């Protein structure tokens, strides 16, 4: 996973804060991304 797709800015900012706090990108992407390709 190389990106996180979100339409709502609030979700984007929440994901960004978790990244800044040191949480792993792939965990955040699995939780926040709305990318249809990611779900198979």
PDB file of C-alpha atoms in Angstrom:
ATOM      1  CA  UNK A   1       0.000   0.000   0.000  1.00  0.00           C
ATOM      2  CA  UNK A   2       1.417   3.346  -1.041  1.00  0.00           C
ATOM      3  CA  UNK A   3      -1.435   5.741  -0.405  1.00  0.00           C
ATOM      4  CA  UNK A   4      -4.468   6.360   1.748  1.00  0.00           C
ATOM      5  CA  UNK A   5      -7.593   7.493  -0.092  1.00  0.00           C
ATOM      6  CA  UNK A   6     -10.148   9.398   2.008  1.00  0.00           C
ATOM      7  CA  UNK A   7     -12.838  11.856   0.989  1.00  0.00           C
ATOM      8  CA  UNK A   8     -13.429  13.423   4.400  1.00  0.00           C
ATOM      9  CA  UNK A   9     -10.757  15.816   5.612  1.00  0.00           C
ATOM     10  CA  UNK A  10     -11.421  14.872   9.229  1.00  0.00           C
ATOM     11  CA  UNK A  11     -10.407  11.263   8.506  1.00  0.00           C
ATOM     12  CA  UNK A  12      -7.319  12.452   6.622  1.00  0.00           C
ATOM     13  CA  UNK A  13      -6.205  14.626   9.532  1.00  0.00           C
ATOM     14  CA  UNK A  14      -6.856  11.820  12.013  1.00  0.00           C
ATOM     15  CA  UNK A  15      -4.743   9.418   9.941  1.00  0.00           C
ATOM     16  CA  UNK A  16      -1.980  12.022   9.619  1.00  0.00           C
ATOM     17  CA  UNK A  17      -1.851  12.520  13.382  1.00  0.00           C
ATOM     18  CA  UNK A  18      -1.483   8.773  13.889  1.00  0.00           C
ATOM     19  CA  UNK A  19       1.380   8.725  11.357  1.00  0.00           C
ATOM     20  CA  UNK A  20       3.104  11.569  13.182  1.00  0.00           C
ATOM     21  CA  UNK A  21       2.669   9.658  16.447  1.00  0.00           C
ATOM     22  CA  UNK A  22       4.608   6.739  14.985  1.00  0.00           C
ATOM     23  CA  UNK A  23       1.890   4.252  14.069  1.00  0.00           C
ATOM     24  CA  UNK A  24       2.750   2.028  11.093  1.00  0.00           C
ATOM     25  CA  UNK A  25       1.577   3.283   7.692  1.00  0.00           C
ATOM     26  CA  UNK A  26       0.112  -0.063   6.605  1.00  0.00           C
ATOM     27  CA  UNK A  27      -2.037  -0.246   9.758  1.00  0.00           C
ATOM     28  CA  UNK A  28      -3.366   3.263   9.189  1.00  0.00           C
ATOM     29  CA  UNK A  29      -4.011   2.580   5.500  1.00  0.00           C
ATOM     30  CA  UNK A  30      -5.979  -0.561   6.344  1.00  0.00           C
ATOM     31  CA  UNK A  31      -8.135   1.426   8.765  1.00  0.00           C
ATOM     32  CA  UNK A  32      -8.653   4.699   6.896  1.00  0.00           C
ATOM     33  CA  UNK A  33      -8.280   4.098   3.152  1.00  0.00           C
ATOM     34  CA  UNK A  34     -11.454   4.047   1.063  1.00  0.00           C
ATOM     35  CA  UNK A  35      -9.620   2.859  -2.068  1.00  0.00           C
ATOM     36  CA  UNK A  36     -11.768   0.187  -3.749  1.00  0.00           C
ATOM     37  CA  UNK A  37      -8.704  -1.561  -5.233  1.00  0.00           C
ATOM     38  CA  UNK A  38      -7.349  -2.152  -1.733  1.00  0.00           C
ATOM     39  CA  UNK A  39     -10.364  -4.210  -0.728  1.00  0.00           C
ATOM     40  CA  UNK A  40     -10.053  -6.572  -3.706  1.00  0.00           C
TER      41      UNK A  40
END
